[in-house]
Every structure is written in C-alpha cells, then in structure tokens.
Tab-separated table of C-alpha atoms in Angstrom:
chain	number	residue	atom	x	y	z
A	1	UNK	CA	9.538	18.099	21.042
A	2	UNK	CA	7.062	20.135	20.409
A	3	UNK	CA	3.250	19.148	20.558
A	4	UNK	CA	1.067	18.597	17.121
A	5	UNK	CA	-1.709	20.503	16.769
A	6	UNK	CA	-3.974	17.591	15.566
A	7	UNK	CA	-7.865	18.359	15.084
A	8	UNK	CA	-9.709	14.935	15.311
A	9	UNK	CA	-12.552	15.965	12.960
A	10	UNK	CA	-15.731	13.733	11.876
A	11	UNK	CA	-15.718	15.155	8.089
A	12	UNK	CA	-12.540	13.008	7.926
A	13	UNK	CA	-14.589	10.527	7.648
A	14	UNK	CA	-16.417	11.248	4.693
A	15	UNK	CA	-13.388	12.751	3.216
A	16	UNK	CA	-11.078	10.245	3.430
A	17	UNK	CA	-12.139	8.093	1.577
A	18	UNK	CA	-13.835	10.218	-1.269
A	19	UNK	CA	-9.784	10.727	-1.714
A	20	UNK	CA	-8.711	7.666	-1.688
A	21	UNK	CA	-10.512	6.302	-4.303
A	22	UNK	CA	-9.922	9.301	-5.928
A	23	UNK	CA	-5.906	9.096	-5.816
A	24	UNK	CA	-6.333	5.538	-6.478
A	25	UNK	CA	-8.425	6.102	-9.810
A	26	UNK	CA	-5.330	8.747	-10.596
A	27	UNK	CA	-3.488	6.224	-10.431
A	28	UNK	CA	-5.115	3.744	-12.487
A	29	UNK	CA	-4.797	6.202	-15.220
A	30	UNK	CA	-1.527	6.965	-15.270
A	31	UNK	CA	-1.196	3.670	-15.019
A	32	UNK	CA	-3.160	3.391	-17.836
A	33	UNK	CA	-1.463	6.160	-19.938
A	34	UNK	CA	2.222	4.677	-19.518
A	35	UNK	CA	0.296	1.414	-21.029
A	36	UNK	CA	-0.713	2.972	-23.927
A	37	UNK	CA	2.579	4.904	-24.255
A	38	UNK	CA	4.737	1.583	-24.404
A	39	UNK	CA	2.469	0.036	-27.116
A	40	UNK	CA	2.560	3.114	-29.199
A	41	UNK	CA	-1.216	4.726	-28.335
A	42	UNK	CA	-1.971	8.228	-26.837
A	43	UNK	CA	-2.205	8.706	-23.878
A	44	UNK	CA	-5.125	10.172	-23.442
A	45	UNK	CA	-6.295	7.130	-24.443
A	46	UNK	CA	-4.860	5.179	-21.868
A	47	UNK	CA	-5.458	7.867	-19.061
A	48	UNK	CA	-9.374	6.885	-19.939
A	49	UNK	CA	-9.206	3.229	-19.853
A	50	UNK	CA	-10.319	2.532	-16.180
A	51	UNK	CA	-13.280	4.553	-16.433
A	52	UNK	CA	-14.040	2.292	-19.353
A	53	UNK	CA	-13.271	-0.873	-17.668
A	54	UNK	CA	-15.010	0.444	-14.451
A	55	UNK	CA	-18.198	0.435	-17.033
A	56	UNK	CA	-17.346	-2.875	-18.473
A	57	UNK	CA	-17.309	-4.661	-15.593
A	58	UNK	CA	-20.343	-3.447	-14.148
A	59	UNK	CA	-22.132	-4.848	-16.990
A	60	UNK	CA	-19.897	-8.304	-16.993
A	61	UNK	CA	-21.716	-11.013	-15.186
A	62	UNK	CA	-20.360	-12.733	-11.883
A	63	UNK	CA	-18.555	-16.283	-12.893
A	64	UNK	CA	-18.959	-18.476	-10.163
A	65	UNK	CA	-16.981	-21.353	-10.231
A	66	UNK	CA	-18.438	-25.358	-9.052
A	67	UNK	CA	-18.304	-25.440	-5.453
A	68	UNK	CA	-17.085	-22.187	-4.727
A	69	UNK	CA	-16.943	-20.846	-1.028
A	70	UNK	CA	-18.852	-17.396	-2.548
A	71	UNK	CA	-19.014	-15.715	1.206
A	72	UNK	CA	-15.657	-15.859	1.783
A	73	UNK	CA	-14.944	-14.959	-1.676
A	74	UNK	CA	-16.932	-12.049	-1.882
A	75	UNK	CA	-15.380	-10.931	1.704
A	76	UNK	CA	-11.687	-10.991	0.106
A	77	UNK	CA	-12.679	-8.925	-2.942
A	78	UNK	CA	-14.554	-6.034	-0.736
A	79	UNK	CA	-12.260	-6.223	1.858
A	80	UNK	CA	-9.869	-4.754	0.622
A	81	UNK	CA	-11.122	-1.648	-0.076
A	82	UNK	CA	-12.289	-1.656	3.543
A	83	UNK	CA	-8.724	-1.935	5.029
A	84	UNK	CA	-7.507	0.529	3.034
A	85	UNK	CA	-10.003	2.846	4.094
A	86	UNK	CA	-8.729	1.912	7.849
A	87	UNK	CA	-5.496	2.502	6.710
A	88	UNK	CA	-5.724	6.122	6.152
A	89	UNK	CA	-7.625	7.199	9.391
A	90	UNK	CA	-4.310	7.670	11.220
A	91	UNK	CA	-3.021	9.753	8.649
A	92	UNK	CA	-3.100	13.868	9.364
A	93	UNK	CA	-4.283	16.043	6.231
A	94	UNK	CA	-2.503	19.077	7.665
A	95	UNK	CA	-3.975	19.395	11.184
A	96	UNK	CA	-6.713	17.248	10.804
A	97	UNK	CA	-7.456	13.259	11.215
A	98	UNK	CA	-10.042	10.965	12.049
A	99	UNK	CA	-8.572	8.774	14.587
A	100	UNK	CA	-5.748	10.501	16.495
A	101	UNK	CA	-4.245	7.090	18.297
A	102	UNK	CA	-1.388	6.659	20.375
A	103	UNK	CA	-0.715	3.618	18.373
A	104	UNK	CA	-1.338	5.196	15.175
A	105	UNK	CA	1.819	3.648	13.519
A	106	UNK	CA	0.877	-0.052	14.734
A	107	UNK	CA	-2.686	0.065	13.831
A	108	UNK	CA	-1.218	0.603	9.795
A	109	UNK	CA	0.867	-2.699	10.306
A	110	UNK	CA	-1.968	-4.332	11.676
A	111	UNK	CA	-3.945	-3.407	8.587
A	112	UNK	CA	-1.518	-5.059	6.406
A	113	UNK	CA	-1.563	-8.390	8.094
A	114	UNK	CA	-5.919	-7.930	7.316
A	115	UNK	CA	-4.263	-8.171	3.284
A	116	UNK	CA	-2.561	-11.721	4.428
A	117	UNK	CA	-6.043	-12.714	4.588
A	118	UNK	CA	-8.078	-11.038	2.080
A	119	UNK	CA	-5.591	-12.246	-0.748
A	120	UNK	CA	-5.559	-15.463	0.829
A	121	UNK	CA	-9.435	-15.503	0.944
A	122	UNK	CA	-10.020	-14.826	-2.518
A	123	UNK	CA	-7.698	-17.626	-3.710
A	124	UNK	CA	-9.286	-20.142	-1.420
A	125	UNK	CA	-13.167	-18.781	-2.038
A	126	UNK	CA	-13.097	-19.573	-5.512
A	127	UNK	CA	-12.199	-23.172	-5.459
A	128	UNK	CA	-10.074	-22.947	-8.346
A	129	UNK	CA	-6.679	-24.106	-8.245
A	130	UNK	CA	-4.587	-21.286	-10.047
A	131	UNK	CA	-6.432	-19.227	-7.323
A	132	UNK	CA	-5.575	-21.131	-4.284
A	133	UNK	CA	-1.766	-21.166	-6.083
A	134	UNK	CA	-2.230	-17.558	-6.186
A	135	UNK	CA	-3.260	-17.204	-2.941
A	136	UNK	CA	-0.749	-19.309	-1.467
A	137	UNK	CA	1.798	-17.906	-2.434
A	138	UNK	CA	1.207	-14.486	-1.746
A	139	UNK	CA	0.558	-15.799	1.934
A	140	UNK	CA	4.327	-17.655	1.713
A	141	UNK	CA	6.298	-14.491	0.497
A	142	UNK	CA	4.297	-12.253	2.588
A	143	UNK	CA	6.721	-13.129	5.663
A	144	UNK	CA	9.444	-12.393	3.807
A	145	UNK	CA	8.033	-8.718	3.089
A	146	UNK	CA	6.258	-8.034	6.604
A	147	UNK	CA	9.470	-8.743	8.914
A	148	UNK	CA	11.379	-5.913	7.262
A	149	UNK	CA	8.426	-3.659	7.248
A	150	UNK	CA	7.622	-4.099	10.752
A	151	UNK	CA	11.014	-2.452	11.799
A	152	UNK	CA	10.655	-0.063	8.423
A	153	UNK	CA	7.978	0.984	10.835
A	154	UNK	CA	9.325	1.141	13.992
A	155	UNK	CA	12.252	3.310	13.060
A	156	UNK	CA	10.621	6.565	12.706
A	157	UNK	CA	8.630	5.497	15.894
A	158	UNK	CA	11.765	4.959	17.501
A	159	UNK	CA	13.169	8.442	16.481
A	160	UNK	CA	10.030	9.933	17.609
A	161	UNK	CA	9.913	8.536	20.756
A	162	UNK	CA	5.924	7.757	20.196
A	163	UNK	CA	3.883	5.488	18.213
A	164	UNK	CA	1.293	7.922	17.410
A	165	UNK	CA	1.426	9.693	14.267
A	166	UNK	CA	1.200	12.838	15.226
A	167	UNK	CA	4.287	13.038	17.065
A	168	UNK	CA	6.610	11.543	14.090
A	169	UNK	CA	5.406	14.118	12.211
A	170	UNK	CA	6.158	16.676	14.433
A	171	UNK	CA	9.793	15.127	15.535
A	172	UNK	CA	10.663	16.441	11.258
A	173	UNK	CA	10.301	19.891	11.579
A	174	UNK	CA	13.861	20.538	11.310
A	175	UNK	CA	14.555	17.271	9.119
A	176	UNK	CA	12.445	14.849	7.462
A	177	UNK	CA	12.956	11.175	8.475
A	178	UNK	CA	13.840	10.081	5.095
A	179	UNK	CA	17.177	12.277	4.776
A	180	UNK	CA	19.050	10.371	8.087
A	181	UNK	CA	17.093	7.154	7.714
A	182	UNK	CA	16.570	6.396	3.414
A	183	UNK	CA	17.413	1.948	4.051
A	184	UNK	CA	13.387	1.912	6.513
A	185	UNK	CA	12.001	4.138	3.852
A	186	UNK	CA	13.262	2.561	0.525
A	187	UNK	CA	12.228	-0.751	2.747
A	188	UNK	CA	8.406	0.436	3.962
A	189	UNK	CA	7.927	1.484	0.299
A	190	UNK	CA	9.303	-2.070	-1.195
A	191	UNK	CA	6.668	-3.303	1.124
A	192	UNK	CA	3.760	-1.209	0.148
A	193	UNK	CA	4.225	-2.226	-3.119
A	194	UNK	CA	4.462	-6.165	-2.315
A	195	UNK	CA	1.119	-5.938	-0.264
A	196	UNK	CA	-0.469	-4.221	-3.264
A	197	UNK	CA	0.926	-7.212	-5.056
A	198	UNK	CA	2.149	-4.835	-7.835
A	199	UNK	CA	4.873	-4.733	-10.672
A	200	UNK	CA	7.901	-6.503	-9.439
A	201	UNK	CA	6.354	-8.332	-6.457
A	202	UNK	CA	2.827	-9.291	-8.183
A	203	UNK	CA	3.948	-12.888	-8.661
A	204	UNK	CA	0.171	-14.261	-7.056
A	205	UNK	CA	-1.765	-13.008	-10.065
A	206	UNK	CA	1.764	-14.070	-12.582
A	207	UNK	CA	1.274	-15.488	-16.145
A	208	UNK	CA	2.781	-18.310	-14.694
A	209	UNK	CA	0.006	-19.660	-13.072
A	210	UNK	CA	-2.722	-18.051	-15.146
A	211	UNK	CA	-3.480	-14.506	-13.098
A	212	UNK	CA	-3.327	-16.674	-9.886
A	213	UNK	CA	-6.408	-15.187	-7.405
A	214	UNK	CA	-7.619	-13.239	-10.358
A	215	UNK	CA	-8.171	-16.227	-12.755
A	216	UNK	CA	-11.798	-16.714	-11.840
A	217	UNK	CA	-12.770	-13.358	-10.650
A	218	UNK	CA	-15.192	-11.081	-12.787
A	219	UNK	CA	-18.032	-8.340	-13.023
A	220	UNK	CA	-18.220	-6.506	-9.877
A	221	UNK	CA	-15.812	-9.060	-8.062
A	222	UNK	CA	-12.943	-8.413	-10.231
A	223	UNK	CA	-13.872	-4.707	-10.078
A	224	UNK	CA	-13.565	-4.207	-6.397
A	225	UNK	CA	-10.257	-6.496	-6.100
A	226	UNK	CA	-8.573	-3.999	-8.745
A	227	UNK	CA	-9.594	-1.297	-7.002
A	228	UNK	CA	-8.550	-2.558	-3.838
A	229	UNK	CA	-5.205	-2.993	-5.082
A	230	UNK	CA	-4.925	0.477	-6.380
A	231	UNK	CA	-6.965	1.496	-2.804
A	232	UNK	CA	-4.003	-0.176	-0.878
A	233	UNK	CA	-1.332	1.392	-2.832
A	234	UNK	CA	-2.835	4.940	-2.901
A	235	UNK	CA	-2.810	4.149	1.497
A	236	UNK	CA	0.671	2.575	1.637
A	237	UNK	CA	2.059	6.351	-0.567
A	238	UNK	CA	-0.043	8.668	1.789
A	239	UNK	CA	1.384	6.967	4.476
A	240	UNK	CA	4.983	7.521	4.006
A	241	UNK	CA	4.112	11.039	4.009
A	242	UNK	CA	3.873	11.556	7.597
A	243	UNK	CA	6.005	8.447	8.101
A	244	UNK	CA	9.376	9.666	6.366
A	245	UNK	CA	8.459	12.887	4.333
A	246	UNK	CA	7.554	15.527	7.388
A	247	UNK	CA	3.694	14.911	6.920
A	248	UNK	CA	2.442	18.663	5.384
A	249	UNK	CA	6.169	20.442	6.111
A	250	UNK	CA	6.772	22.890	3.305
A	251	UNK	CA	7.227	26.249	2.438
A	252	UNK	CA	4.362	28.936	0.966
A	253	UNK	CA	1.564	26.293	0.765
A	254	UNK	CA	-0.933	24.968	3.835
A	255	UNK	CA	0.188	21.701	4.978
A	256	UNK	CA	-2.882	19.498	3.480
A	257	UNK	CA	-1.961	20.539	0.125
A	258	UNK	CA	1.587	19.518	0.783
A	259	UNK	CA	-0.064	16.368	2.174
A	260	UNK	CA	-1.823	15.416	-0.993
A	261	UNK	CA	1.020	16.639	-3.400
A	262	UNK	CA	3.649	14.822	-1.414
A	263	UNK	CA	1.375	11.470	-1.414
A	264	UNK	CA	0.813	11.733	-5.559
A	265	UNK	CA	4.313	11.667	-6.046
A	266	UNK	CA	4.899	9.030	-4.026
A	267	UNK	CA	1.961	7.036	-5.543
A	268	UNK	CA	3.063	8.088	-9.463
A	269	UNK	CA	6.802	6.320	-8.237
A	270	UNK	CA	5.185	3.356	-7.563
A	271	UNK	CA	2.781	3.193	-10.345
A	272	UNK	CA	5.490	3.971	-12.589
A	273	UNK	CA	8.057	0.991	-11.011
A	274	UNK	CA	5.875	-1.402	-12.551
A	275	UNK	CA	6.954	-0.469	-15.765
A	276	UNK	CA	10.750	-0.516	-15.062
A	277	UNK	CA	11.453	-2.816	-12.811
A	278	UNK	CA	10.523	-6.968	-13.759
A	279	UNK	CA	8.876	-9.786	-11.713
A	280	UNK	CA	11.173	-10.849	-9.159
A	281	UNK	CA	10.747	-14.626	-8.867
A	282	UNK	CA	9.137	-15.787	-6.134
A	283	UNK	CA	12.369	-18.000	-4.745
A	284	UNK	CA	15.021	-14.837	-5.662
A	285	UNK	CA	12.980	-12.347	-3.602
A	286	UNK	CA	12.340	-14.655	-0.284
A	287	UNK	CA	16.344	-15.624	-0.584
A	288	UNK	CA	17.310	-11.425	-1.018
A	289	UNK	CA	14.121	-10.107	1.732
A	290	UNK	CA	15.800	-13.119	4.163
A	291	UNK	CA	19.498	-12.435	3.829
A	292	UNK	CA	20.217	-9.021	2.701
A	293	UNK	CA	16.429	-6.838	3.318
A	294	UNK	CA	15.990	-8.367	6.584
A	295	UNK	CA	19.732	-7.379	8.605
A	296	UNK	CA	19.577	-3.808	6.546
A	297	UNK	CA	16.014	-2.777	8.083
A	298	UNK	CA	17.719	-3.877	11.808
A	299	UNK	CA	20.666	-2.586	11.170
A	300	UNK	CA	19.033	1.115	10.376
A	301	UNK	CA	16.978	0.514	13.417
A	302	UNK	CA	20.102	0.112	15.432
A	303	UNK	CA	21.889	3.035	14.028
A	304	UNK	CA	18.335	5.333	15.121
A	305	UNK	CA	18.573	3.828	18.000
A	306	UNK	CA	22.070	4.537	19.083
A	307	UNK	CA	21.583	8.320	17.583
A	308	UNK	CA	18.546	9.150	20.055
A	309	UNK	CA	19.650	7.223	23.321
A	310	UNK	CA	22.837	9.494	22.443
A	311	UNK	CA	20.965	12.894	21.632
C-alpha cells in the first residue's frame, strides 16, 4: 500500500467548517427549489427561501414551554452543529486535514451515537409530550440504523487494513471501494440519512405526532436544530467520499476540488430522496433494518473479508 501524503494543517480548522455550513445552506436551497418546483413556483424562489427563514427566525421569539429543562434543551439544539463540525475533522480535502487519527473511521461512528443524545435531549428539554414522543422514538429506531452502519463502516476499514482515513483512501487508487463493495455503501448512506432524521426516515418530527422534537422549538432554537440537520447531512455526504468514492481520485482536476464536487453530489442525492422516496413507518423500517439490512451489511463484511485474507 502505498503511504498518504496527509498534511495535518491548522487552517482546517477555520475552513472546515466555513464549508460545512456552506454545503449545508446549498443544500437547504435545493432543497428549497425542488419545494417550490412540486407546488408549481420558480425556483429561484425556492433556492432563496432559507436565507429568508434564516432572517425570520432570528427575529421570532424563543417559546419556552411550563417547566421546561431549557439547559438541556438549548444543548440538543446547538449540539448538533457541534458534532457535525467533529465529524468532518477526519476527513482529507486533497492532502490536507485537521486531525489525522489512526482511528479516524471510529471517531465518525462515535459522533453519531453524540446525535442519539442531542435528538433525545431536545425532546426531553422541552417538556412537551409530542417532543419527548419525538425524541423517543428516534432513540428506539436509532438501533435499528446504527448496527448496520457500524459494519457499513468497518468494511472499507477492513479492506484497508487501517482505521485511519488516510489509508482507505489511499487503498482506492486503483478502485474505489464503492465498485466491489455497493450493499456497506448504499447501507452507510441509508444511515446518514436516518441520523439526519430526513425524508424517508424523519418519522421523530412526523405529522403524526405533530413535528415530534420540533413541535415546541422556535427563534434561534429552531434555527440551529434545522441547521444541524442539514450540518449532519452535509458531514455524513463528505464522508463517503473518502469512505467509498477514492477521497480526491480523479483525472485533470486537484484532488480537493474532486473532494468537494464528489461530496455535493452525494449531498444533492440525498436532499433530493426526500422527495421520492415516502416515510417509512416506524414498525416497517425496525422489522426490514432487523431482518434483511442487518445480515446484508455482515454478509458484505464477510465477503471483504474473505477477499483480503485471500489477496
């Protein structure tokens, strides 16, 4: 294998998250846009709606409800932005990263289990009792989602021989993961979008029980849970970059512009698979993740497996 050149560089720091929010407000507007296309509007119009809403809530004042646990309520909403901020300091724009570790790949999972309690902090901080629902039952069907990616994980580690981020990337420069391995990356981007709670999975803020954790939640609260959302997403795309889609590997370009094309058009997929794919019920998705998500992601782990110790 040969070694990645991987420059740990401080500007990461300030970079990285200038882009995230920036891919994440990208994202919010073409989320936007393909709103305003199904209804009939332009879509510049709907590109522009979450600057407008972004101004809207900033003026909205804060509903607290009676009773309300406000510290731990206000730690759910901002956290989230926070993890997915951690998120993306493993991740290589071309040769450069913030955090080089040789647990790179574990430190993401960790991250998401940080969501488990965010989401679950929100719905418990308000004292409200769509919002504990909502929070609930994220936390329930969040087993059912983390299992399979916790081995969507470790199969490109397991290719790679190494945990550390660096080295999967490197292990694709003659083939990208997600050719000889599609069940972990179809899987680890199922799961991104569950822990975003998004389009078919976003079941803890359903009509059903009145927008669940976001019931109660407004002004700047509601503003930095939306954005976290959108912050978690934009982290979960970037990451299947170097995960399954050879990090900046590419022809004629340098490799953090392949980076940050490669992670929009993973992000626009799943932006866009909210508007084609409907809620899974909460019951239907624990019974398929259990019985049919849960042997595939082993199963492709096993088949890795068998093709290294043999190479």
């Amino acid at each position: 294998m040969t070694e990645p050149i991987v420059q740990v560089s401080p500007a990461w720091a300030v970079l990285a998250p200038l882009a995230l929010l920036l891919f994440a407000l990208a994202g919010a507007g073409l989320n936007g846009a393909l709103v305003a296309r199904s209804v009939g509007r332009p879509f510049r119009s709907g590109a522009s709606a979450p600057l407008a809403q972004v101004a809207r809530l900033l003026r909205q004042r804060r509903q607290v409800t009676v009773a309300a646990d406000v510290l731990l309520w206000r730690i759910g909403a901002g956290g989230l932005v926070v993890v997915a901020i951690l998120k993306i300091l493993v991740i290589p724009l071309g040769p450069w990263t913030l955090a080089d570790l040789d647990v790179g790949v574990v430190w993401f999972n960790t991250m998401d289990v940080m969501i488990w309690a965010l989401f679950w902090l929100i719905g418990w901080g308000a004292n409200s009792a769509h919002a504990l629902v909502g929070g609930y039952r994220f936390l329930s069907l969040a087993v059912s989602y983390e299992l399979p990616l916790m081995f969507a994980l470790i199969t490109p580690a397991v290719a790679a021989r190494s945990l550390r981020v660096g080295d999967v990337v490197a292990a694709q420069q003659n083939l990208w993961f997600v050719i000889w391995m599609p069940v972990a990356f179809v899987i680890f981007c199922g799961s991104v979008i569950a822990f975003s709670s998004w389009g078919p999975y976003a079941t803890a803020v359903g009509r059903d029980i009145a927008g669940g954790f976001l019931t109660d939640v407004s002004g700047v609260d509601r503003l930095l849970i939306l954005t976290g959302r959108y912050a978690v997403l934009t982290a979960g795309a970037a990451f299947a970059v170097p995960l399954f889609l050879g990090g900046g590997g590419g022809p004629l370009l340098p490799d953090w512009l392949w980076t940050l094309g490669k992670t929009a058009l993973v992000l626009a997929t799943f932006v866009a698979i909210r508007h084609r794919v409907p809620t899974i019920r909460p019951d239907r998705f624990a019974e398929v993740a259990w019985i049919i998500v849960l042997p595939a992601a082993l199963l492709q782990v096993l088949v890795v497996a068998i093709i290294v110790v043999g190479s």
